[in-house]
């Protein structure tokens, strides 16, 4: 099955509103020769400005997280209703920094998945193992638990637009990239897990992105792998020329 490529940039806690808008202006130079879906995930503060600056480009705009309640006394949290209100259409859930620094457990993420689905946000759901887990042979078990518990209670129809991002924790922001073979093997395993959990048709169609120190000089080899449908990029998505080269991978 042919799956549309999906190239995503996670800007993390970088960029003021003005810097975010400037970055969007720089990304307009990408040719998008692979006809990919292009997504950017700015901070909450820049979401609306980025939506406006992206008008006419086709760029998808994502929040980097959202809370699971619609509204209420939850100081500092941002609800899926508020995310939708900015004009954003996507949300990243389960990024390893959310899991490790801010206490997002599988149970919390499961509630966030439900809330995001309720409000029609497209979810990019991140999974991945630590170095210790990989070295002790637990990679597949860890990812399976993240998928089973994080997506519990939702069926293939509800999750039809879901995008998965495989991000080995040891490769995020470290300069260490999984080899294309490691990425392919894990993506294939994830597809098999999803076939078991949500059916073969779902698994054949779902897009699985690789994330972890993706850059101009490794993106081509990673994207060449059969089960890699795109990339989720951190650091290199902050510089327009670099991200544009990633968007226009060979
Ligand atoms: C990320 O944070 O999702 C990520 C992959 O970061 P980097 O590309 O900087 O490793």
PDB file of C-alpha atoms in Angstrom, residues 68-194:
ATOM      1  CA  UNK A  68      -7.709  15.836  28.601  1.00  0.00           C
ATOM      2  CA  UNK A  69     -10.321  18.137  30.129  1.00  0.00           C
ATOM      3  CA  UNK A  70     -12.248  20.590  27.951  1.00  0.00           C
ATOM      4  CA  UNK A  71     -12.111  23.449  30.480  1.00  0.00           C
ATOM      5  CA  UNK A  72     -11.887  24.187  34.170  1.00  0.00           C
ATOM      6  CA  UNK A  73      -9.556  25.050  37.017  1.00  0.00           C
ATOM      7  CA  UNK A  74      -6.397  23.498  35.592  1.00  0.00           C
ATOM      8  CA  UNK A  75      -3.868  26.331  35.733  1.00  0.00           C
ATOM      9  CA  UNK A  76      -1.400  26.327  32.823  1.00  0.00           C
ATOM     10  CA  UNK A  77      -3.045  23.458  30.951  1.00  0.00           C
ATOM     11  CA  UNK A  78      -4.339  23.863  27.388  1.00  0.00           C
ATOM     12  CA  UNK A  79      -7.411  21.931  26.321  1.00  0.00           C
ATOM     13  CA  UNK A  80      -8.136  20.363  22.942  1.00  0.00           C
ATOM     14  CA  UNK A  81     -10.982  22.861  22.562  1.00  0.00           C
ATOM     15  CA  UNK A  82      -8.497  25.714  22.948  1.00  0.00           C
ATOM     16  CA  UNK A  83      -6.091  24.064  20.516  1.00  0.00           C
ATOM     17  CA  UNK A  84      -8.883  23.757  17.953  1.00  0.00           C
ATOM     18  CA  UNK A  85      -9.767  27.394  18.604  1.00  0.00           C
ATOM     19  CA  UNK A  86      -6.330  28.489  17.383  1.00  0.00           C
ATOM     20  CA  UNK A  87      -7.021  26.841  14.033  1.00  0.00           C
ATOM     21  CA  UNK A  88      -4.556  24.007  14.653  1.00  0.00           C
ATOM     22  CA  UNK A  89      -5.719  20.598  13.444  1.00  0.00           C
ATOM     23  CA  UNK A  90      -3.113  18.215  14.891  1.00  0.00           C
ATOM     24  CA  UNK A  91      -1.613  17.366  18.261  1.00  0.00           C
ATOM     25  CA  UNK A  92       1.520  15.482  19.293  1.00  0.00           C
ATOM     26  CA  UNK A  93       0.864  13.184  22.260  1.00  0.00           C
ATOM     27  CA  UNK A  94       3.327  11.075  24.233  1.00  0.00           C
ATOM     28  CA  UNK A  95       6.547  12.789  23.220  1.00  0.00           C
ATOM     29  CA  UNK A  96       9.332  11.305  25.340  1.00  0.00           C
ATOM     30  CA  UNK A  97      10.014  14.694  26.957  1.00  0.00           C
ATOM     31  CA  UNK A  98       6.378  14.796  28.093  1.00  0.00           C
ATOM     32  CA  UNK A  99       6.675  11.234  29.364  1.00  0.00           C
ATOM     33  CA  UNK A 100       9.998  11.654  31.176  1.00  0.00           C
ATOM     34  CA  UNK A 101       9.896  15.293  32.374  1.00  0.00           C
ATOM     35  CA  UNK A 102       6.208  15.987  32.896  1.00  0.00           C
ATOM     36  CA  UNK A 103       4.797  12.691  34.080  1.00  0.00           C
ATOM     37  CA  UNK A 104       2.671  11.722  31.084  1.00  0.00           C
ATOM     38  CA  UNK A 105       1.910   8.066  31.828  1.00  0.00           C
ATOM     39  CA  UNK A 106       0.168   5.663  29.457  1.00  0.00           C
ATOM     40  CA  UNK A 107      -3.035   6.167  31.472  1.00  0.00           C
ATOM     41  CA  UNK A 108      -2.883   9.960  31.186  1.00  0.00           C
ATOM     42  CA  UNK A 109      -2.050   9.682  27.497  1.00  0.00           C
ATOM     43  CA  UNK A 110      -5.010   7.376  26.984  1.00  0.00           C
ATOM     44  CA  UNK A 111      -7.278  10.132  28.355  1.00  0.00           C
ATOM     45  CA  UNK A 112      -5.552  12.723  26.175  1.00  0.00           C
ATOM     46  CA  UNK A 113      -6.076  10.514  23.109  1.00  0.00           C
ATOM     47  CA  UNK A 114      -9.793  10.317  23.930  1.00  0.00           C
ATOM     48  CA  UNK A 115     -10.080  14.073  24.396  1.00  0.00           C
ATOM     49  CA  UNK A 116      -8.184  14.856  21.195  1.00  0.00           C
ATOM     50  CA  UNK A 117     -10.349  12.408  19.215  1.00  0.00           C
ATOM     51  CA  UNK A 118     -13.508  13.911  20.706  1.00  0.00           C
ATOM     52  CA  UNK A 119     -12.546  17.266  19.286  1.00  0.00           C
ATOM     53  CA  UNK A 120     -11.384  15.982  15.917  1.00  0.00           C
ATOM     54  CA  UNK A 121      -7.671  16.649  16.362  1.00  0.00           C
ATOM     55  CA  UNK A 122      -5.349  14.401  14.340  1.00  0.00           C
ATOM     56  CA  UNK A 123      -2.954  12.711  16.740  1.00  0.00           C
ATOM     57  CA  UNK A 124       0.739  12.060  16.227  1.00  0.00           C
ATOM     58  CA  UNK A 125       1.333   9.472  18.938  1.00  0.00           C
ATOM     59  CA  UNK A 126       4.954   8.988  20.008  1.00  0.00           C
ATOM     60  CA  UNK A 127       6.471   5.765  21.291  1.00  0.00           C
ATOM     61  CA  UNK A 128      10.034   4.685  21.939  1.00  0.00           C
ATOM     62  CA  UNK A 129      12.476   2.961  24.237  1.00  0.00           C
ATOM     63  CA  UNK A 130      15.381   4.195  26.358  1.00  0.00           C
ATOM     64  CA  UNK A 131      18.927   3.003  25.717  1.00  0.00           C
ATOM     65  CA  UNK A 132      18.786   0.736  28.750  1.00  0.00           C
ATOM     66  CA  UNK A 133      15.560  -0.832  27.512  1.00  0.00           C
ATOM     67  CA  UNK A 134      17.058  -1.403  24.052  1.00  0.00           C
ATOM     68  CA  UNK A 135      20.241  -2.894  25.438  1.00  0.00           C
ATOM     69  CA  UNK A 136      18.308  -5.268  27.645  1.00  0.00           C
ATOM     70  CA  UNK A 137      16.205  -6.479  24.708  1.00  0.00           C
ATOM     71  CA  UNK A 138      12.981  -4.821  25.842  1.00  0.00           C
ATOM     72  CA  UNK A 139      12.351  -2.485  22.896  1.00  0.00           C
ATOM     73  CA  UNK A 140       9.358  -4.309  21.473  1.00  0.00           C
ATOM     74  CA  UNK A 141       7.739  -4.988  24.846  1.00  0.00           C
ATOM     75  CA  UNK A 142       8.063  -1.312  25.853  1.00  0.00           C
ATOM     76  CA  UNK A 143       6.550  -0.075  22.596  1.00  0.00           C
ATOM     77  CA  UNK A 144       3.776  -2.650  22.671  1.00  0.00           C
ATOM     78  CA  UNK A 145       2.780  -1.526  26.172  1.00  0.00           C
ATOM     79  CA  UNK A 146       2.795   2.128  25.065  1.00  0.00           C
ATOM     80  CA  UNK A 147       0.525   1.306  22.119  1.00  0.00           C
ATOM     81  CA  UNK A 148      -1.815  -1.057  23.942  1.00  0.00           C
ATOM     82  CA  UNK A 149      -2.255   1.160  27.004  1.00  0.00           C
ATOM     83  CA  UNK A 150      -2.131   4.516  25.264  1.00  0.00           C
ATOM     84  CA  UNK A 151      -4.693   3.606  22.598  1.00  0.00           C
ATOM     85  CA  UNK A 152      -6.832   1.337  24.796  1.00  0.00           C
ATOM     86  CA  UNK A 153     -10.559   1.496  24.123  1.00  0.00           C
ATOM     87  CA  UNK A 154     -10.326   3.042  20.653  1.00  0.00           C
ATOM     88  CA  UNK A 155     -10.972   1.146  17.441  1.00  0.00           C
ATOM     89  CA  UNK A 156      -9.577   1.353  13.937  1.00  0.00           C
ATOM     90  CA  UNK A 157     -12.394   3.616  12.745  1.00  0.00           C
ATOM     91  CA  UNK A 158     -11.825   6.166  15.537  1.00  0.00           C
ATOM     92  CA  UNK A 159      -8.068   6.051  14.992  1.00  0.00           C
ATOM     93  CA  UNK A 160      -8.209   6.152  11.189  1.00  0.00           C
ATOM     94  CA  UNK A 161      -6.168   9.396  10.936  1.00  0.00           C
ATOM     95  CA  UNK A 162      -3.664   8.443  13.645  1.00  0.00           C
ATOM     96  CA  UNK A 163       0.026   8.875  12.884  1.00  0.00           C
ATOM     97  CA  UNK A 164       2.632   7.011  14.934  1.00  0.00           C
ATOM     98  CA  UNK A 165       6.091   8.424  15.614  1.00  0.00           C
ATOM     99  CA  UNK A 166       8.791   5.963  16.651  1.00  0.00           C
ATOM    100  CA  UNK A 167      11.356   7.975  18.564  1.00  0.00           C
ATOM    101  CA  UNK A 168      14.053   6.013  20.376  1.00  0.00           C
ATOM    102  CA  UNK A 169      14.709   8.131  23.475  1.00  0.00           C
ATOM    103  CA  UNK A 170      18.475   7.627  23.103  1.00  0.00           C
ATOM    104  CA  UNK A 171      18.392   9.271  19.674  1.00  0.00           C
ATOM    105  CA  UNK A 172      16.422  12.406  20.550  1.00  0.00           C
ATOM    106  CA  UNK A 173      18.578  15.518  20.652  1.00  0.00           C
ATOM    107  CA  UNK A 174      21.711  13.412  21.148  1.00  0.00           C
ATOM    108  CA  UNK A 175      23.108  13.413  17.632  1.00  0.00           C
ATOM    109  CA  UNK A 176      22.898   9.592  17.706  1.00  0.00           C
ATOM    110  CA  UNK A 177      20.553   8.344  15.006  1.00  0.00           C
ATOM    111  CA  UNK A 178      19.136   4.855  14.736  1.00  0.00           C
ATOM    112  CA  UNK A 179      20.583   3.222  11.641  1.00  0.00           C
ATOM    113  CA  UNK A 180      18.116   2.957   8.774  1.00  0.00           C
ATOM    114  CA  UNK A 181      18.052  -0.802   9.452  1.00  0.00           C
ATOM    115  CA  UNK A 182      17.233  -0.303  13.149  1.00  0.00           C
ATOM    116  CA  UNK A 183      14.456   2.108  12.175  1.00  0.00           C
ATOM    117  CA  UNK A 184      13.077  -0.300   9.566  1.00  0.00           C
ATOM    118  CA  UNK A 185      13.140  -3.295  11.946  1.00  0.00           C
ATOM    119  CA  UNK A 186      11.323  -1.398  14.684  1.00  0.00           C
ATOM    120  CA  UNK A 187       8.803   0.158  12.293  1.00  0.00           C
ATOM    121  CA  UNK A 188       8.032  -3.285  10.893  1.00  0.00           C
ATOM    122  CA  UNK A 189       7.542  -4.605  14.415  1.00  0.00           C
ATOM    123  CA  UNK A 190       5.251  -1.663  15.253  1.00  0.00           C
ATOM    124  CA  UNK A 191       3.176  -2.349  12.134  1.00  0.00           C
ATOM    125  CA  UNK A 192       2.807  -5.981  13.204  1.00  0.00           C
ATOM    126  CA  UNK A 193       1.744  -4.893  16.705  1.00  0.00           C
ATOM    127  CA  UNK A 194      -0.851  -2.539  15.223  1.00  0.00           C
TER     128      UNK A 194
END
